[in-house]
Amino acid sequence: MRSNIILWWILAAFFALVGVVYTVWHIIAYPELVGAMRVEWVGTVALFFGMFMSAMIAVYLQRTHKAQGGELPEDILTSDIDDGDPELGEFSPWSWWPLVLAASAGVFLVGMAVGQFLLPIGVAIFAVAIVGWVYEYYRGHFAR
């Protein structure tokens, strides 16, 4: 994580340097402009916004690293790949219900974009998929 923090700070410094160079270069390139017109605002704001966003991520990572109280497994050179794997819980590779849930979300979002009549259809498909996904563990080969 320490290397990520350093990279984000380097990126923030890069955006700051490029933002200053960009702004000064535009002022020098167009001496006939006066007042606020001397600064090209779109590029200047975008570059400094990128700098602030990179610094925000770097500060967040620093605080997270400090709160952990130790190094992550991926930061230790002698760790194995399995050291960083969290327990993800139960995953059903045979189940088709996640596909139906994704389809219900698709129908619902298309309903928001195209026509309101699709919204209840998406909600109904979602309800059927949730019931089916929960119910598949209580019958048949996969019952507990």
PDB file of C-alpha atoms in Angstrom:
ATOM      1  CA  MET A   1       0.000   0.000   0.000  1.00  0.00           C
ATOM      2  CA  ARG A   2       2.931   2.278   0.642  1.00  0.00           C
ATOM      3  CA  SER A   3       3.918   2.140  -3.030  1.00  0.00           C
ATOM      4  CA  ASN A   4       0.350   3.064  -4.013  1.00  0.00           C
ATOM      5  CA  ILE A   5       0.458   6.075  -1.699  1.00  0.00           C
ATOM      6  CA  ILE A   6       3.728   7.226  -3.244  1.00  0.00           C
ATOM      7  CA  LEU A   7       2.352   6.792  -6.764  1.00  0.00           C
ATOM      8  CA  TRP A   8      -0.764   8.843  -5.978  1.00  0.00           C
ATOM      9  CA  TRP A   9       1.348  11.638  -4.493  1.00  0.00           C
ATOM     10  CA  ILE A  10       3.583  11.593  -7.595  1.00  0.00           C
ATOM     11  CA  LEU A  11       0.470  11.804  -9.767  1.00  0.00           C
ATOM     12  CA  ALA A  12      -0.860  14.732  -7.697  1.00  0.00           C
ATOM     13  CA  ALA A  13       2.481  16.553  -8.045  1.00  0.00           C
ATOM     14  CA  PHE A  14       2.478  15.866 -11.785  1.00  0.00           C
ATOM     15  CA  PHE A  15      -1.008  17.324 -12.210  1.00  0.00           C
ATOM     16  CA  ALA A  16      -0.034  20.382 -10.144  1.00  0.00           C
ATOM     17  CA  LEU A  17       3.107  20.972 -12.208  1.00  0.00           C
ATOM     18  CA  VAL A  18       1.325  20.484 -15.519  1.00  0.00           C
ATOM     19  CA  GLY A  19      -1.534  22.745 -14.372  1.00  0.00           C
ATOM     20  CA  VAL A  20       0.854  25.561 -13.512  1.00  0.00           C
ATOM     21  CA  VAL A  21       2.811  25.125 -16.765  1.00  0.00           C
ATOM     22  CA  TYR A  22      -0.417  24.999 -18.786  1.00  0.00           C
ATOM     23  CA  THR A  23      -1.797  28.153 -17.200  1.00  0.00           C
ATOM     24  CA  VAL A  24       1.447  30.138 -17.492  1.00  0.00           C
ATOM     25  CA  TRP A  25       1.973  28.946 -21.051  1.00  0.00           C
ATOM     26  CA  HIS A  26      -1.478  30.163 -22.089  1.00  0.00           C
ATOM     27  CA  ILE A  27      -0.917  33.535 -20.445  1.00  0.00           C
ATOM     28  CA  ILE A  28       2.415  33.925 -22.268  1.00  0.00           C
ATOM     29  CA  ALA A  29       1.041  32.660 -25.590  1.00  0.00           C
ATOM     30  CA  TYR A  30      -1.843  35.165 -25.664  1.00  0.00           C
ATOM     31  CA  PRO A  31      -0.569  38.490 -24.273  1.00  0.00           C
ATOM     32  CA  GLU A  32      -3.340  40.428 -26.000  1.00  0.00           C
ATOM     33  CA  LEU A  33      -6.010  38.960 -23.711  1.00  0.00           C
ATOM     34  CA  VAL A  34      -6.916  40.907 -20.567  1.00  0.00           C
ATOM     35  CA  GLY A  35      -8.406  40.017 -17.193  1.00  0.00           C
ATOM     36  CA  ALA A  36      -9.988  36.632 -16.712  1.00  0.00           C
ATOM     37  CA  MET A  37      -9.662  35.876 -20.423  1.00  0.00           C
ATOM     38  CA  ARG A  38      -5.907  35.371 -19.977  1.00  0.00           C
ATOM     39  CA  VAL A  39      -6.482  32.053 -18.239  1.00  0.00           C
ATOM     40  CA  GLU A  40      -7.862  29.108 -20.215  1.00  0.00           C
ATOM     41  CA  TRP A  41     -10.275  27.931 -17.549  1.00  0.00           C
ATOM     42  CA  VAL A  42     -11.373  24.541 -18.813  1.00  0.00           C
ATOM     43  CA  GLY A  43      -7.914  22.987 -18.969  1.00  0.00           C
ATOM     44  CA  THR A  44      -6.686  24.737 -15.823  1.00  0.00           C
ATOM     45  CA  VAL A  45      -9.647  23.629 -13.740  1.00  0.00           C
ATOM     46  CA  ALA A  46      -9.466  20.070 -15.128  1.00  0.00           C
ATOM     47  CA  LEU A  47      -5.765  19.718 -14.322  1.00  0.00           C
ATOM     48  CA  PHE A  48      -6.074  21.109 -10.820  1.00  0.00           C
ATOM     49  CA  PHE A  49      -9.169  18.988 -10.229  1.00  0.00           C
ATOM     50  CA  GLY A  50      -7.104  15.952 -11.210  1.00  0.00           C
ATOM     51  CA  MET A  51      -4.458  17.088  -8.736  1.00  0.00           C
ATOM     52  CA  PHE A  52      -6.993  17.439  -5.911  1.00  0.00           C
ATOM     53  CA  MET A  53      -8.572  14.067  -6.686  1.00  0.00           C
ATOM     54  CA  SER A  54      -5.173  12.331  -6.719  1.00  0.00           C
ATOM     55  CA  ALA A  55      -4.232  13.994  -3.431  1.00  0.00           C
ATOM     56  CA  MET A  56      -7.572  12.953  -1.945  1.00  0.00           C
ATOM     57  CA  ILE A  57      -6.960   9.306  -2.864  1.00  0.00           C
ATOM     58  CA  ALA A  58      -3.401   9.507  -1.491  1.00  0.00           C
ATOM     59  CA  VAL A  59      -4.631  10.938   1.826  1.00  0.00           C
ATOM     60  CA  TYR A  60      -7.335   8.274   2.040  1.00  0.00           C
ATOM     61  CA  LEU A  61      -4.794   5.512   1.430  1.00  0.00           C
ATOM     62  CA  GLN A  62      -2.441   7.014   4.016  1.00  0.00           C
ATOM     63  CA  ARG A  63      -5.159   7.093   6.649  1.00  0.00           C
ATOM     64  CA  THR A  64      -6.261   3.562   5.786  1.00  0.00           C
ATOM     65  CA  HIS A  65      -2.679   2.304   5.982  1.00  0.00           C
ATOM     66  CA  LYS A  66      -2.216   3.982   9.348  1.00  0.00           C
ATOM     67  CA  ALA A  67      -5.488   2.526  10.682  1.00  0.00           C
ATOM     68  CA  GLN A  68      -4.535  -1.011   9.650  1.00  0.00           C
ATOM     69  CA  GLY A  69      -1.561  -1.060  11.960  1.00  0.00           C
ATOM     70  CA  GLY A  70       0.455  -3.288   9.643  1.00  0.00           C
ATOM     71  CA  GLU A  71       1.398  -4.188   6.126  1.00  0.00           C
ATOM     72  CA  LEU A  72      -0.985  -5.868   3.723  1.00  0.00           C
ATOM     73  CA  PRO A  73      -0.024  -9.305   2.397  1.00  0.00           C
ATOM     74  CA  GLU A  74       0.603  -7.883  -1.077  1.00  0.00           C
ATOM     75  CA  ASP A  75       3.171  -5.467   0.377  1.00  0.00           C
ATOM     76  CA  ILE A  76       5.266  -8.233   1.947  1.00  0.00           C
ATOM     77  CA  LEU A  77       7.760  -9.754  -0.478  1.00  0.00           C
ATOM     78  CA  THR A  78       7.743 -13.193   1.176  1.00  0.00           C
ATOM     79  CA  SER A  79       3.943 -13.657   1.213  1.00  0.00           C
ATOM     80  CA  ASP A  80       2.061 -16.124  -0.947  1.00  0.00           C
ATOM     81  CA  ILE A  81      -0.843 -15.361  -3.251  1.00  0.00           C
ATOM     82  CA  ASP A  82      -3.260 -17.146  -0.912  1.00  0.00           C
ATOM     83  CA  ASP A  83      -2.354 -14.888   2.003  1.00  0.00           C
ATOM     84  CA  GLY A  84      -4.403 -12.008   0.615  1.00  0.00           C
ATOM     85  CA  ASP A  85      -7.506 -13.978  -0.377  1.00  0.00           C
ATOM     86  CA  PRO A  86     -10.499 -13.105   1.798  1.00  0.00           C
ATOM     87  CA  GLU A  87     -13.290 -15.545   2.510  1.00  0.00           C
ATOM     88  CA  LEU A  88     -16.031 -14.606   0.067  1.00  0.00           C
ATOM     89  CA  GLY A  89     -18.751 -16.782   1.503  1.00  0.00           C
ATOM     90  CA  GLU A  90     -20.906 -19.176  -0.423  1.00  0.00           C
ATOM     91  CA  PHE A  91     -21.024 -18.968  -4.162  1.00  0.00           C
ATOM     92  CA  SER A  92     -23.299 -21.168  -6.234  1.00  0.00           C
ATOM     93  CA  PRO A  93     -21.646 -21.815  -9.589  1.00  0.00           C
ATOM     94  CA  TRP A  94     -24.628 -23.883 -10.754  1.00  0.00           C
ATOM     95  CA  SER A  95     -27.181 -21.146 -10.135  1.00  0.00           C
ATOM     96  CA  TRP A  96     -28.855 -19.287 -12.995  1.00  0.00           C
ATOM     97  CA  TRP A  97     -30.639 -16.826 -10.692  1.00  0.00           C
ATOM     98  CA  PRO A  98     -27.891 -14.161 -10.745  1.00  0.00           C
ATOM     99  CA  LEU A  99     -28.402 -13.952 -14.503  1.00  0.00           C
ATOM    100  CA  VAL A 100     -32.127 -13.414 -13.971  1.00  0.00           C
ATOM    101  CA  LEU A 101     -31.359 -10.734 -11.359  1.00  0.00           C
ATOM    102  CA  ALA A 102     -29.119  -8.945 -13.845  1.00  0.00           C
ATOM    103  CA  ALA A 103     -31.865  -9.162 -16.464  1.00  0.00           C
ATOM    104  CA  SER A 104     -34.356  -7.660 -14.014  1.00  0.00           C
ATOM    105  CA  ALA A 105     -31.986  -4.764 -13.345  1.00  0.00           C
ATOM    106  CA  GLY A 106     -31.603  -4.304 -17.103  1.00  0.00           C
ATOM    107  CA  VAL A 107     -35.363  -4.247 -17.670  1.00  0.00           C
ATOM    108  CA  PHE A 108     -35.810  -1.800 -14.786  1.00  0.00           C
ATOM    109  CA  LEU A 109     -33.116   0.583 -16.092  1.00  0.00           C
ATOM    110  CA  VAL A 110     -34.461   0.403 -19.634  1.00  0.00           C
ATOM    111  CA  GLY A 111     -37.848   1.218 -18.129  1.00  0.00           C
ATOM    112  CA  MET A 112     -36.370   4.305 -16.487  1.00  0.00           C
ATOM    113  CA  ALA A 113     -34.890   5.411 -19.807  1.00  0.00           C
ATOM    114  CA  VAL A 114     -37.569   4.396 -22.293  1.00  0.00           C
ATOM    115  CA  GLY A 115     -40.966   3.882 -20.738  1.00  0.00           C
ATOM    116  CA  GLN A 116     -42.454   3.774 -17.276  1.00  0.00           C
ATOM    117  CA  PHE A 117     -44.490   0.675 -18.076  1.00  0.00           C
ATOM    118  CA  LEU A 118     -41.330  -1.496 -17.844  1.00  0.00           C
ATOM    119  CA  LEU A 119     -40.612  -0.543 -14.219  1.00  0.00           C
ATOM    120  CA  PRO A 120     -43.164  -2.894 -12.613  1.00  0.00           C
ATOM    121  CA  ILE A 121     -42.090  -5.665 -14.988  1.00  0.00           C
ATOM    122  CA  GLY A 122     -38.483  -5.258 -13.822  1.00  0.00           C
ATOM    123  CA  VAL A 123     -39.589  -5.275 -10.176  1.00  0.00           C
ATOM    124  CA  ALA A 124     -41.672  -8.423 -10.766  1.00  0.00           C
ATOM    125  CA  ILE A 125     -38.752 -10.224 -12.415  1.00  0.00           C
ATOM    126  CA  PHE A 126     -36.571  -9.125  -9.489  1.00  0.00           C
ATOM    127  CA  ALA A 127     -39.034 -10.558  -6.955  1.00  0.00           C
ATOM    128  CA  VAL A 128     -39.258 -13.863  -8.814  1.00  0.00           C
ATOM    129  CA  ALA A 129     -35.458 -14.077  -9.045  1.00  0.00           C
ATOM    130  CA  ILE A 130     -34.941 -13.366  -5.341  1.00  0.00           C
ATOM    131  CA  VAL A 131     -37.522 -15.960  -4.336  1.00  0.00           C
ATOM    132  CA  GLY A 132     -36.034 -18.492  -6.751  1.00  0.00           C
ATOM    133  CA  TRP A 133     -32.476 -17.828  -5.634  1.00  0.00           C
ATOM    134  CA  VAL A 134     -33.364 -18.279  -1.962  1.00  0.00           C
ATOM    135  CA  TYR A 135     -35.679 -21.236  -2.634  1.00  0.00           C
ATOM    136  CA  GLU A 136     -33.106 -23.240  -4.622  1.00  0.00           C
ATOM    137  CA  TYR A 137     -31.234 -24.033  -1.399  1.00  0.00           C
ATOM    138  CA  TYR A 138     -34.296 -25.668   0.198  1.00  0.00           C
ATOM    139  CA  ARG A 139     -35.195 -28.307  -2.341  1.00  0.00           C
ATOM    140  CA  GLY A 140     -33.679 -30.860  -4.631  1.00  0.00           C
ATOM    141  CA  HIS A 141     -30.028 -31.764  -4.866  1.00  0.00           C
ATOM    142  CA  PHE A 142     -28.802 -28.606  -3.142  1.00  0.00           C
ATOM    143  CA  ALA A 143     -31.048 -28.774  -0.083  1.00  0.00           C
ATOM    144  CA  ARG A 144     -29.405 -28.526   3.323  1.00  0.00           C
TER     145      ARG A 144
END
